[in-house]
Short mmCIF file of C-alpha atoms in Angstrom, two decimals:
data_model
loop_
_atom_site.label_atom_id
_atom_site.label_comp_id
_atom_site.label_asym_id
_atom_site.label_seq_id
_atom_site.Cartn_x
_atom_site.Cartn_y
_atom_site.Cartn_z
CA UNK L 1 -15.01 -41.80 -90.16
CA UNK L 2 -18.51 -40.91 -91.36
CA UNK L 3 -20.48 -40.06 -88.13
CA UNK L 4 -24.29 -39.22 -87.71
CA UNK L 5 -25.47 -37.39 -84.78
CA UNK L 6 -28.67 -37.50 -83.04
CA UNK L 7 -29.78 -34.64 -80.95
CA UNK L 8 -27.40 -31.72 -82.58
CA UNK L 9 -30.06 -29.23 -81.62
CA UNK L 10 -29.14 -30.02 -77.97
CA UNK L 11 -26.69 -28.80 -75.54
CA UNK L 12 -24.02 -31.34 -75.98
CA UNK L 13 -24.77 -32.39 -79.42
CA UNK L 14 -24.70 -28.73 -80.86
CA UNK L 15 -21.33 -28.19 -79.32
CA UNK L 16 -19.87 -32.20 -80.28
CA UNK L 17 -20.49 -31.62 -84.16
CA UNK L 18 -17.54 -28.98 -84.82
CA UNK L 19 -15.50 -30.53 -82.85
CA UNK L 20 -16.12 -33.76 -84.77
CA UNK L 21 -15.48 -31.80 -88.10
CA UNK L 22 -12.42 -30.15 -86.49
CA UNK L 23 -11.32 -33.63 -86.21
CA UNK L 24 -11.75 -34.32 -90.00
CA UNK L 25 -14.81 -36.50 -89.39
CA UNK L 26 -18.02 -36.47 -92.07
CA UNK L 27 -20.68 -35.33 -89.88
CA UNK L 28 -24.64 -36.20 -90.88
CA UNK L 29 -26.97 -34.37 -88.02
CA UNK L 30 -30.44 -35.55 -87.66
CA UNK L 31 -33.09 -33.52 -86.34
CA UNK L 32 -36.93 -33.74 -86.54
CA UNK L 33 -37.05 -30.12 -88.52
CA UNK L 34 -34.03 -29.59 -90.89
CA UNK L 35 -34.78 -26.06 -90.52
CA UNK L 36 -33.92 -26.22 -86.54
CA UNK L 37 -30.14 -26.05 -87.71
CA UNK L 38 -30.30 -23.66 -90.58
CA UNK L 39 -28.73 -21.07 -88.85
CA UNK L 40 -26.06 -22.81 -86.40
CA UNK L 41 -22.58 -21.47 -87.46
CA UNK L 42 -21.35 -25.32 -88.69
CA UNK L 43 -24.81 -25.54 -91.06
CA UNK L 44 -22.67 -25.82 -94.48
CA UNK L 45 -19.98 -28.39 -93.21
CA UNK L 46 -22.52 -31.03 -92.76
CA UNK L 47 -25.12 -33.13 -94.25
CA UNK L 48 -28.79 -32.38 -92.59
CA UNK L 49 -31.08 -35.18 -92.56
CA UNK L 50 -34.61 -34.88 -91.21
CA UNK L 51 -35.77 -38.11 -89.26
CA UNK L 52 -37.78 -38.59 -85.76
CA UNK L 53 -36.28 -41.58 -83.49
CA UNK L 54 -39.93 -42.84 -82.91
CA UNK L 55 -40.16 -43.68 -86.73
CA UNK L 56 -38.13 -46.31 -87.66
CA UNK L 57 -38.24 -46.16 -91.16
CA UNK L 58 -37.05 -42.44 -91.02
CA UNK L 59 -33.49 -43.79 -89.10
CA UNK L 60 -32.57 -46.00 -92.10
CA UNK L 61 -31.53 -43.33 -94.53
CA UNK L 62 -30.10 -41.41 -91.80
CA UNK L 63 -27.90 -44.50 -90.77
CA UNK L 64 -26.90 -45.75 -94.21
CA UNK L 65 -23.45 -45.49 -94.76
CA UNK L 66 -22.27 -43.96 -91.14
CA UNK L 67 -19.05 -45.39 -88.95
CA UNK L 68 -20.85 -44.23 -85.79
CA UNK L 69 -23.77 -43.06 -84.49
CA UNK L 70 -24.06 -40.96 -81.17
CA UNK L 71 -27.22 -41.23 -79.08
CA UNK L 72 -27.56 -37.86 -77.78
CA UNK L 73 -31.50 -37.32 -77.26
CA UNK L 74 -33.75 -37.62 -74.32
CA UNK L 75 -37.16 -36.29 -73.20
CA UNK L 76 -36.71 -34.91 -70.18
CA UNK L 77 -39.14 -32.66 -68.95
CA UNK L 78 -41.61 -34.20 -70.76
CA UNK L 79 -44.47 -36.26 -69.96
CA UNK L 80 -43.62 -39.76 -69.45
CA UNK L 81 -40.06 -39.49 -70.44
CA UNK L 82 -38.99 -43.00 -69.29
CA UNK L 83 -41.54 -44.65 -72.09
CA UNK L 84 -40.22 -42.26 -75.19
CA UNK L 85 -36.70 -42.55 -74.24
CA UNK L 86 -36.99 -46.14 -74.24
CA UNK L 87 -39.01 -46.43 -78.04
CA UNK L 88 -36.40 -44.09 -78.97
CA UNK L 89 -33.43 -46.29 -77.89
CA UNK L 90 -35.14 -49.52 -79.20
CA UNK L 91 -35.64 -47.97 -82.74
CA UNK L 92 -32.46 -46.78 -82.85
CA UNK L 93 -30.75 -50.16 -81.66
CA UNK L 94 -32.34 -51.87 -84.19
CA UNK L 95 -31.98 -49.14 -87.10
CA UNK L 96 -28.08 -49.53 -86.12
CA UNK L 97 -27.74 -53.08 -86.29
CA UNK L 98 -29.66 -53.31 -89.65
CA UNK L 99 -27.26 -50.48 -91.09
CA UNK L 100 -24.28 -52.20 -89.98
CA UNK L 101 -22.90 -49.45 -88.15
CA UNK L 102 -19.67 -49.96 -86.46
CA UNK L 103 -20.04 -48.05 -83.08
CA UNK L 104 -22.92 -46.55 -80.94
CA UNK L 105 -21.54 -43.97 -78.81
CA UNK L 106 -24.04 -42.63 -75.83
CA UNK L 107 -23.95 -40.35 -73.27
CA UNK L 108 -25.72 -40.86 -69.94
CA UNK L 109 -26.05 -40.39 -65.99
CA UNK L 110 -24.13 -41.77 -63.20
CA UNK L 111 -24.52 -45.37 -62.09
CA UNK L 112 -26.71 -45.77 -58.83
CA UNK L 113 -25.17 -48.50 -56.53
CA UNK L 114 -27.54 -51.60 -56.55
CA UNK L 115 -28.48 -50.87 -52.76
CA UNK L 116 -30.28 -47.78 -53.55
CA UNK L 117 -33.32 -46.99 -55.28
CA UNK L 118 -32.59 -44.49 -58.68
CA UNK L 119 -34.45 -41.72 -59.39
CA UNK L 120 -36.60 -42.04 -62.71
CA UNK L 121 -34.39 -39.71 -64.36
CA UNK L 122 -31.25 -42.25 -63.76
CA UNK L 123 -32.97 -45.35 -64.30
CA UNK L 124 -34.18 -44.13 -67.59
CA UNK L 125 -30.88 -43.21 -68.64
CA UNK L 126 -29.33 -46.27 -67.31
CA UNK L 127 -31.90 -48.33 -69.29
CA UNK L 128 -31.23 -46.66 -72.47
CA UNK L 129 -27.66 -47.34 -71.87
CA UNK L 130 -28.37 -51.40 -71.67
CA UNK L 131 -31.05 -51.13 -74.63
CA UNK L 132 -27.79 -49.53 -76.69
CA UNK L 133 -25.54 -52.31 -75.13
CA UNK L 134 -27.73 -55.37 -76.45
CA UNK L 135 -28.01 -53.89 -79.68
CA UNK L 136 -24.91 -55.99 -81.04
CA UNK L 137 -23.39 -52.95 -82.29
CA UNK L 138 -20.05 -52.09 -80.13
CA UNK L 139 -21.58 -49.45 -77.89
CA UNK L 140 -19.91 -47.40 -75.53
CA UNK L 141 -21.80 -45.44 -72.83
CA UNK L 142 -20.56 -42.62 -70.84
CA UNK L 143 -21.70 -41.94 -67.34
CA UNK L 144 -21.03 -38.34 -66.62
CA UNK L 145 -22.22 -36.66 -63.29
CA UNK L 146 -22.82 -32.68 -63.12
CA UNK L 147 -21.82 -31.28 -65.93
CA UNK L 148 -20.27 -27.87 -65.67
CA UNK L 149 -20.66 -25.41 -68.49
CA UNK L 150 -21.65 -22.20 -69.85
CA UNK L 151 -25.39 -22.99 -70.96
CA UNK L 152 -26.00 -26.16 -69.35
CA UNK L 153 -28.86 -26.85 -66.98
CA UNK L 154 -26.59 -27.82 -64.06
CA UNK L 155 -24.30 -24.92 -64.21
CA UNK L 156 -27.43 -22.74 -64.56
CA UNK L 157 -28.87 -24.29 -61.13
CA UNK L 158 -25.59 -24.06 -59.48
CA UNK L 159 -25.38 -20.21 -60.73
CA UNK L 160 -28.12 -18.99 -60.05
CA UNK L 161 -29.02 -20.58 -56.58
CA UNK L 162 -25.38 -18.99 -55.42
CA UNK L 163 -25.85 -15.64 -56.80
CA UNK L 164 -29.38 -14.90 -55.77
CA UNK L 165 -29.17 -16.69 -52.46
CA UNK L 166 -26.62 -15.39 -49.82
CA UNK L 167 -28.72 -17.42 -47.06
CA UNK L 168 -30.09 -20.39 -47.97
CA UNK L 169 -32.17 -23.30 -46.16
CA UNK L 170 -31.17 -26.38 -48.81
CA UNK L 171 -32.49 -30.25 -49.04
CA UNK L 172 -29.79 -32.81 -47.17
CA UNK L 173 -28.79 -33.48 -50.71
CA UNK L 174 -26.14 -30.38 -50.56
CA UNK L 175 -24.14 -32.83 -48.53
CA UNK L 176 -24.14 -35.61 -51.14
CA UNK L 177 -20.79 -35.91 -52.95
CA UNK L 178 -20.47 -35.24 -56.72
CA UNK L 179 -17.63 -35.39 -59.30
CA UNK L 180 -18.67 -32.49 -61.70
CA UNK L 181 -16.89 -32.91 -64.98
CA UNK L 182 -16.48 -29.64 -67.35
CA UNK L 183 -17.99 -29.65 -70.49
CA UNK L 184 -14.96 -29.33 -72.54
CA UNK L 185 -13.73 -32.71 -71.03
CA UNK L 186 -17.08 -34.67 -71.84
CA UNK L 187 -16.96 -33.45 -75.31
CA UNK L 188 -13.05 -34.86 -75.62
CA UNK L 189 -14.28 -37.98 -74.16
CA UNK L 190 -17.12 -38.11 -76.64
CA UNK L 191 -15.10 -37.43 -79.69
CA UNK L 192 -12.27 -40.16 -78.68
CA UNK L 193 -15.03 -42.49 -77.97
CA UNK L 194 -16.22 -43.08 -81.66
CA UNK L 195 -12.41 -44.46 -82.55
CA UNK L 196 -12.21 -46.88 -79.61
CA UNK L 197 -11.42 -50.52 -80.74
CA UNK L 198 -14.58 -52.61 -81.96
CA UNK L 199 -14.12 -55.41 -79.31
CA UNK L 200 -14.83 -52.74 -76.26
CA UNK L 201 -18.90 -52.60 -75.75
CA UNK L 202 -19.60 -51.74 -71.96
CA UNK L 203 -19.75 -48.51 -70.01
CA UNK L 204 -17.15 -45.96 -68.33
CA UNK L 205 -17.54 -43.80 -65.55
CA UNK L 206 -16.30 -40.20 -66.38
CA UNK L 207 -15.79 -37.32 -64.00
CA UNK L 208 -13.40 -34.39 -63.07
CA UNK L 209 -10.56 -34.43 -60.85
CA UNK L 210 -12.57 -32.82 -57.87
CA UNK L 211 -15.17 -34.70 -55.42
CA UNK L 212 -17.22 -32.00 -53.51
CA UNK L 213 -20.67 -31.67 -52.15
CA UNK L 214 -22.93 -29.79 -53.51
CA UNK L 215 -22.75 -27.37 -50.89
CA UNK L 216 -18.98 -27.19 -51.56
CA UNK L 217 -19.69 -26.60 -54.89
CA UNK L 218 -21.72 -23.45 -53.98
CA UNK L 219 -19.25 -21.95 -51.75
CA UNK L 220 -16.40 -22.48 -54.44
CA UNK L 221 -18.54 -21.06 -56.90
CA UNK L 222 -19.32 -18.32 -54.73
CA UNK L 223 -15.15 -17.41 -54.32
CA UNK L 224 -14.47 -18.01 -58.03
CA UNK L 225 -17.30 -15.14 -58.73
CA UNK L 226 -16.44 -12.81 -56.50
CA UNK L 227 -19.20 -13.20 -53.96
CA UNK L 228 -19.00 -13.02 -50.39
CA UNK L 229 -19.67 -16.69 -48.66
CA UNK L 230 -23.02 -18.35 -48.55
CA UNK L 231 -24.41 -19.09 -45.52
CA UNK L 232 -26.05 -22.75 -46.34
CA UNK L 233 -28.34 -24.62 -43.84
CA UNK L 234 -29.09 -27.91 -44.68
CA UNK L 235 -32.92 -29.11 -43.37
CA UNK L 236 -34.12 -32.29 -43.30
CA UNK L 237 -38.02 -31.81 -44.03
CA UNK L 238 -37.28 -30.37 -47.89
CA UNK L 239 -38.29 -33.37 -50.25
CA UNK L 240 -37.40 -33.74 -53.70
CA UNK L 241 -40.90 -32.01 -54.70
CA UNK L 242 -40.27 -29.40 -52.80
CA UNK L 243 -36.73 -28.79 -53.83
CA UNK L 244 -37.74 -29.09 -57.41
CA UNK L 245 -40.31 -26.30 -56.57
CA UNK L 246 -37.72 -24.22 -54.80
CA UNK L 247 -35.03 -24.67 -57.47
CA UNK L 248 -37.65 -23.81 -60.19
CA UNK L 249 -38.74 -20.90 -58.24
CA UNK L 250 -35.09 -19.31 -58.30
CA UNK L 251 -33.51 -20.55 -61.72
CA UNK L 252 -34.52 -20.02 -65.15
CA UNK L 253 -34.79 -24.25 -65.20
CA UNK L 254 -38.38 -24.87 -65.34
CA UNK L 255 -40.15 -27.51 -62.80
CA UNK L 256 -40.51 -30.05 -65.48
CA UNK L 257 -36.79 -30.37 -66.00
CA UNK L 258 -35.87 -29.18 -62.26
CA UNK L 259 -37.74 -32.43 -60.73
CA UNK L 260 -35.80 -35.01 -62.42
CA UNK L 261 -32.21 -33.29 -62.25
CA UNK L 262 -33.16 -32.67 -58.19
CA UNK L 263 -34.13 -36.21 -58.04
CA UNK L 264 -30.94 -37.43 -59.53
CA UNK L 265 -28.96 -35.12 -56.60
CA UNK L 266 -30.38 -37.45 -53.64
CA UNK L 267 -27.63 -39.88 -54.81
CA UNK L 268 -24.03 -39.56 -54.99
CA UNK L 269 -22.75 -39.29 -58.51
CA UNK L 270 -18.91 -40.52 -57.93
CA UNK L 271 -17.12 -42.63 -60.59
CA UNK L 272 -16.13 -45.88 -59.31
CA UNK L 273 -13.84 -46.48 -62.22
CA UNK L 274 -11.43 -44.72 -64.31
CA UNK L 275 -11.04 -47.45 -67.25
CA UNK L 276 -11.48 -44.69 -69.77
CA UNK L 277 -7.79 -43.77 -69.10
CA UNK L 278 -6.84 -46.73 -70.89
CA UNK L 279 -8.30 -45.62 -74.12
CA UNK L 280 -8.13 -41.99 -74.03
CA UNK L 281 -5.70 -40.03 -72.10
CA UNK L 282 -6.32 -38.07 -69.20
CA UNK L 283 -4.75 -35.03 -71.07
CA UNK L 284 -4.90 -32.53 -68.05
CA UNK L 285 -8.60 -32.53 -66.78
CA UNK L 286 -10.06 -29.31 -65.94
CA UNK L 287 -10.64 -28.81 -62.33
CA UNK L 288 -13.89 -27.33 -60.88
CA UNK L 289 -12.81 -23.63 -60.23
CA UNK L 290 -11.12 -23.59 -63.76
CA UNK L 291 -14.37 -25.05 -65.38
CA UNK L 292 -16.18 -22.46 -63.41
CA UNK L 293 -13.82 -19.70 -64.68
CA UNK L 294 -13.94 -20.62 -68.10
CA UNK L 295 -18.16 -20.61 -67.98
CA UNK L 296 -18.12 -17.10 -66.27
CA UNK L 297 -15.86 -16.01 -69.30
CA UNK L 298 -18.00 -17.60 -72.28
CA UNK L 299 -21.28 -15.90 -70.36
CA UNK L 300 -19.59 -12.54 -70.00
CA UNK L 301 -17.78 -12.45 -73.71
CA UNK L 302 -21.87 -13.27 -75.27
CA UNK L 303 -19.66 -16.65 -76.48
CA UNK L 304 -22.09 -19.21 -75.33
CA UNK L 305 -22.26 -21.95 -78.04
CA UNK L 306 -25.16 -23.68 -76.82
CA UNK L 307 -27.72 -23.80 -74.04
CA UNK L 308 -30.09 -26.06 -72.27
CA UNK L 309 -33.05 -24.45 -73.83
CA UNK L 310 -31.98 -24.74 -77.07
CA UNK L 311 -33.76 -28.00 -77.86
CA UNK L 312 -37.49 -27.80 -77.60
CA UNK L 313 -39.45 -30.66 -76.39
CA UNK L 314 -41.54 -32.97 -78.30
CA UNK L 315 -44.87 -31.93 -76.21
CA UNK L 316 -44.15 -28.07 -77.40
CA UNK L 317 -46.33 -26.96 -79.93
CA UNK L 318 -44.13 -26.90 -83.20
CA UNK L 319 -46.29 -26.30 -86.04
CA UNK L 320 -44.96 -23.32 -88.18
CA UNK L 321 -47.18 -20.27 -88.60
CA UNK L 322 -47.83 -20.14 -92.74
CA UNK L 323 -47.14 -16.74 -94.53
CA UNK L 324 -51.15 -16.54 -94.82
CA UNK L 325 -52.65 -17.68 -91.07
CA UNK L 326 -56.28 -18.03 -92.67
CA UNK L 327 -55.40 -21.74 -92.95
CA UNK L 328 -56.94 -22.54 -89.66
CA UNK L 329 -60.36 -22.48 -90.74
CA UNK L 330 -61.27 -20.73 -87.68
CA UNK L 331 -61.16 -18.09 -85.47
CA UNK L 332 -57.41 -16.05 -85.20
CA UNK L 333 -57.03 -12.47 -82.93
CA UNK L 334 -54.92 -10.52 -84.31
CA UNK L 335 -53.16 -7.17 -82.65
CA UNK L 336 -51.41 -5.37 -85.89
CA UNK L 337 -49.13 -2.25 -85.20
CA UNK L 338 -47.18 -0.01 -88.06
CA UNK L 339 -45.04 2.96 -86.95
CA UNK L 340 -42.62 4.85 -89.19
CA UNK L 341 -39.11 4.81 -87.66
CA UNK L 342 -36.73 7.94 -88.45
CA UNK L 343 -33.81 5.38 -88.81
CA UNK L 344 -32.26 3.18 -91.59
CA UNK L 345 -33.85 -0.68 -91.73
CA UNK L 346 -29.91 -1.86 -90.77
CA UNK L 347 -30.41 0.64 -87.48
CA UNK L 348 -34.36 -0.98 -86.78
CA UNK L 349 -33.10 -4.38 -87.71
CA UNK L 350 -30.55 -4.36 -84.45
CA UNK L 351 -32.87 -3.34 -82.33
CA UNK L 352 -35.33 -6.07 -83.26
CA UNK L 353 -32.70 -8.66 -83.38
CA UNK L 354 -31.60 -7.55 -80.16
CA UNK L 355 -35.01 -8.08 -78.48
CA UNK L 356 -35.56 -10.18 -75.23
CA UNK L 357 -33.29 -11.30 -72.48
CA UNK L 358 -31.28 -8.82 -70.53
CA UNK L 359 -32.33 -6.19 -73.53
CA UNK L 360 -36.07 -6.72 -72.54
CA UNK L 361 -38.81 -5.72 -74.51
CA UNK L 362 -39.10 -2.34 -74.81
CA UNK L 363 -42.35 -1.85 -73.05
CA UNK L 364 -43.91 -1.88 -69.49
CA UNK L 365 -41.14 -4.39 -67.95
CA UNK L 366 -43.23 -4.73 -64.73
CA UNK L 367 -46.12 -6.34 -66.87
CA UNK L 368 -43.83 -8.49 -68.74
CA UNK L 369 -41.84 -9.65 -65.63
CA UNK L 370 -45.72 -10.34 -64.02
CA UNK L 371 -46.74 -12.49 -66.87
CA UNK L 372 -43.58 -14.43 -66.84
CA UNK L 373 -44.09 -15.28 -63.21
CA UNK L 374 -47.51 -16.08 -63.95
CA UNK L 375 -46.46 -18.69 -66.13
CA UNK L 376 -43.69 -20.03 -63.69
CA UNK L 377 -46.79 -21.01 -61.61
CA UNK L 378 -48.63 -22.81 -63.82
CA UNK L 379 -45.31 -24.82 -64.76
CA UNK L 380 -44.55 -22.71 -67.97
CA UNK L 381 -40.95 -21.72 -68.77
CA UNK L 382 -41.27 -17.83 -68.01
CA UNK L 383 -39.16 -15.42 -68.85
CA UNK L 384 -35.99 -16.61 -67.66
CA UNK L 385 -34.26 -18.36 -70.25
CA UNK L 386 -32.98 -15.11 -71.57
CA UNK L 387 -31.37 -15.57 -74.93
CA UNK L 388 -27.92 -17.14 -75.37
CA UNK L 389 -26.20 -14.28 -77.52
CA UNK L 390 -26.75 -10.08 -76.93
CA UNK L 391 -27.19 -9.44 -80.52
CA UNK L 392 -27.99 -12.37 -82.74
CA UNK L 393 -30.54 -14.83 -83.15
CA UNK L 394 -30.89 -18.12 -85.07
CA UNK L 395 -33.70 -20.21 -86.44
CA UNK L 396 -34.68 -22.85 -83.24
CA UNK L 397 -33.15 -21.16 -80.22
CA UNK L 398 -34.82 -20.20 -77.16
CA UNK L 399 -35.70 -16.43 -76.50
CA UNK L 400 -37.37 -16.05 -73.07
CA UNK L 401 -40.92 -17.84 -73.41
CA UNK L 402 -40.71 -18.02 -77.17
CA UNK L 403 -38.81 -19.99 -79.77
CA UNK L 404 -37.26 -18.42 -82.93
CA UNK L 405 -39.42 -19.83 -85.82
CA UNK L 406 -38.14 -17.66 -88.70
CA UNK L 407 -35.75 -15.25 -89.47
CA UNK L 408 -35.11 -13.29 -92.74
CA UNK L 409 -32.02 -11.00 -92.00
CA UNK L 410 -33.29 -7.26 -91.98
CA UNK L 411 -36.45 -8.29 -92.64
CA UNK L 412 -38.63 -10.26 -90.27
CA UNK L 413 -38.04 -12.26 -86.91
CA UNK L 414 -40.95 -14.52 -86.13
CA UNK L 415 -41.58 -15.79 -82.62
CA UNK L 416 -43.57 -19.10 -81.75
CA UNK L 417 -44.84 -18.72 -77.68
CA UNK L 418 -43.86 -21.90 -75.32
CA UNK L 419 -45.68 -20.36 -72.36
CA UNK L 420 -48.88 -21.78 -70.97
CA UNK L 421 -51.79 -20.59 -72.99
CA UNK L 422 -55.15 -21.89 -74.06
CA UNK L 423 -53.95 -21.71 -77.33
CA UNK L 424 -50.93 -21.00 -79.82
CA UNK L 425 -49.25 -17.68 -80.14
CA UNK L 426 -47.00 -16.07 -82.64
CA UNK L 427 -44.98 -12.56 -82.48
CA UNK L 428 -43.91 -11.14 -85.98
CA UNK L 429 -41.54 -8.05 -85.93
CA UNK L 430 -40.95 -6.75 -89.95
CA UNK L 431 -38.25 -3.96 -90.83
CA UNK L 432 -39.31 -2.57 -94.19
CA UNK L 433 -37.66 0.39 -96.04
CA UNK L 434 -39.34 3.97 -95.88
CA UNK L 435 -38.69 6.89 -97.92
CA UNK L 436 -35.46 9.09 -97.83
CA UNK L 437 -33.66 6.49 -95.82
CA UNK L 438 -36.25 6.02 -93.19
CA UNK L 439 -38.20 2.59 -92.34
CA UNK L 440 -41.30 1.12 -91.14
CA UNK L 441 -41.67 -1.12 -88.16
CA UNK L 442 -44.43 -3.50 -88.32
CA UNK L 443 -45.58 -5.47 -85.47
CA UNK L 444 -48.18 -8.41 -85.80
CA UNK L 445 -49.43 -10.75 -82.56
CA UNK L 446 -51.74 -13.46 -83.56
CA UNK L 447 -53.26 -16.06 -81.41
CA UNK L 448 -55.23 -19.22 -82.42
CA UNK L 449 -57.61 -20.26 -79.46
CA UNK L 450 -58.43 -23.83 -77.95
CA UNK L 451 -61.60 -23.95 -76.84
CA UNK L 452 -63.79 -21.46 -74.67
CA UNK L 453 -60.83 -21.14 -72.76
CA UNK L 454 -58.82 -19.55 -75.61
CA UNK L 455 -61.64 -17.14 -76.17
CA UNK L 456 -61.65 -16.31 -72.88
CA UNK L 457 -58.22 -16.11 -72.60
CA UNK L 458 -57.68 -13.24 -75.39
CA UNK L 459 -60.52 -11.14 -74.05
CA UNK L 460 -59.04 -11.18 -70.95
CA UNK L 461 -55.22 -9.79 -72.03
CA UNK L 462 -56.93 -7.55 -74.70
CA UNK L 463 -56.72 -4.63 -72.65
CA UNK L 464 -53.23 -4.88 -71.88
CA UNK L 465 -52.15 -5.55 -75.25
CA UNK L 466 -53.60 -1.68 -76.09
CA UNK L 467 -50.95 -0.29 -74.02
CA UNK L 468 -48.11 -3.18 -73.94
CA UNK L 469 -47.88 -3.40 -77.81
CA UNK L 470 -48.66 -0.17 -78.57
CA UNK L 471 -45.58 0.91 -75.93
CA UNK L 472 -43.69 -1.81 -77.54
CA UNK L 473 -43.70 -0.73 -81.21
CA UNK L 474 -43.47 3.01 -80.05
CA UNK L 475 -40.11 2.32 -77.80
CA UNK L 476 -38.59 0.14 -80.48
CA UNK L 477 -39.10 3.26 -82.97
CA UNK L 478 -37.20 5.20 -80.54
CA UNK L 479 -34.59 3.03 -79.73
CA UNK L 480 -33.98 2.43 -83.53
CA UNK L 481 -33.48 6.20 -83.93
CA UNK L 482 -30.96 6.33 -81.53
CA UNK L 483 -29.08 3.33 -83.06
CA UNK L 484 -26.11 3.70 -84.74
CA UNK L 485 -25.48 1.25 -88.11
CA UNK L 486 -24.41 -2.34 -87.28
CA UNK L 487 -20.35 -2.81 -86.24
CA UNK L 488 -20.21 0.53 -84.40
CA UNK L 489 -20.84 0.88 -80.64
CA UNK L 490 -24.49 1.32 -79.29
CA UNK L 491 -24.43 4.66 -76.92
CA UNK L 492 -28.22 3.24 -75.38
CA UNK L 493 -27.19 -0.19 -74.72
CA UNK L 494 -24.64 -0.22 -71.75
CA UNK L 495 -21.95 -2.57 -71.85
CA UNK L 496 -21.76 -5.53 -69.63
CA UNK L 497 -19.10 -4.77 -66.94
CA UNK L 498 -16.21 -7.49 -66.95
CA UNK L 499 -16.80 -10.15 -64.45
CA UNK L 500 -13.62 -9.84 -61.76
CA UNK L 501 -13.62 -13.59 -61.44
CA UNK L 502 -13.55 -14.35 -65.28
CA UNK L 503 -10.61 -12.58 -66.98
CA UNK L 504 -10.11 -12.79 -70.73
CA UNK L 505 -8.43 -15.54 -72.23
#
C-alpha cells in the first residue's frame, strides 16, 4: 500500500516508517520541516512532504493517493494541548475523508472507566480517537498503556527513578495496576492495523502479557538491571502536581511532559479486552523483564533508534539561523573563538560531533551542570536529555538543551538553544583545514535578545562566557590532538562497560 505517516520525527513514527518499508509498503512522511528528516537512515527510501496539521490546505497533497494514514502526533508538553490536538484531528479527519483514504490508524492511550474522571492527557487522547472514528474513514484506534522501549519517555522515567533512588517516598499511584507493552509489540500491531478489513472501525486495547503495579515495575527493573531491591514507601499526601515535580527533578523528562504522564498514572491501565487477536496473532508478545533487557541492551550498544526528545514542540522556537545573522535588523550578541589545532580536520570533527551527553561540553562541567539545573527550575529541559548516540548526530534531534539545526559533515555543527532564555541562541562549531595537515577550530555563540530582559541576560552571562567558551575551544583543540582518525579506537574516551543485565544479542 501507499501509506502516509504523520509524526515521522517522533518516537513511534520514526520507528514505524522503516518497518512499513520492510513490509513492502510505499511510505510518505509528513513533517512541518523536511530538513528534520534529512539525515534519518531511511530518508532516501521515502517521499517526504511538508505540511502542518493546523493548516488543512497543506494536508491535501500529503493525503492525495494514499491508501492508509497514520495519525501519530500529539502536543504533549505544550500549552493547551487539548485544543491543539482537537484541531489537528479534525483537520486530518476531514482531509482524509476528502482524499478517499481507505484507512486511518491512531495510537492512543488506555481507556478510563466511565466512573472515573480522566486526566487531561487521557481525555485528550480519547477525544482524538472519537474524532477519527467519526470521520467516515475506517479507523483503528490502538489504546496502549505504558510503552517499554529504549528512548521512550515512560521508560526513561522508570529507569532514572529506579536507578537513582534506592530508597524513595512515592505517591499512591505506584500501587495502581498497569499492563506495560514492549515497543516492538506496539509497532507490530501498528504495521498490521493498516491491512485490517474495511469494515473494522473501532478501538482495541493492546498490552503486554504482564499486569504489574508501578512499584512492581520498579522492583523488576532493578532486578533485571542488577540493582539491589528498592525501598518504596507510598505516601498519601503526594499529589499529581508534586509527583510531576518529583519526576522532573530526578529524571530527564521535563515537568511539562512529566505532568500529563504522571496525571495518567493515577488511573489503572489494564486491557479490558483483547479483540485485536482476531486480526493480529499474538506471536509471542514480549514480557516486561525481556522488554527491559532489550531496552538496556540498545542503550548499552548506543543503538537507540529514536528518543522521546526527538520531536520538538510547536512552542519551540524553530526559526533557523541564516548564514548571515545580520538579518535581524537589531542587536545580536556574539562570542567568537578561533584556535589552531595540531590534528587533521577528520580528528577535529570527530570531537565536535561527539559533544554533549555523556561526553560533556569540554569545559567546566560544574558550570554547565548548574546552568542545566537552573533551566530545570524555571521549567526548561536542562542537560538531562543527553544524546541518542555517543558519536553521531543528525538534524532535528535533541542534544542536552540544544536542538541540532544543521550539520555539514566535517565542516559545521549548528545547535539551536531550547533552554529558557529571554531571546534566541545558537552555537556554531566549525572544522576548517589548516596548513601541513593541521586544522582550525572556530566557535561562534550568537544571542538575539528579546526585550530589556534579553539584554540584561546577556550582560549577566558575559563574564562566564569569557572562561567557559574559551576553555571549551582550548579543550576541544587538545582533545582533537589526542583523537585518532575515524574508524579506530579512541584511547581518550573510555568504553562504556557492558551491563551485566543486558547481554549482547
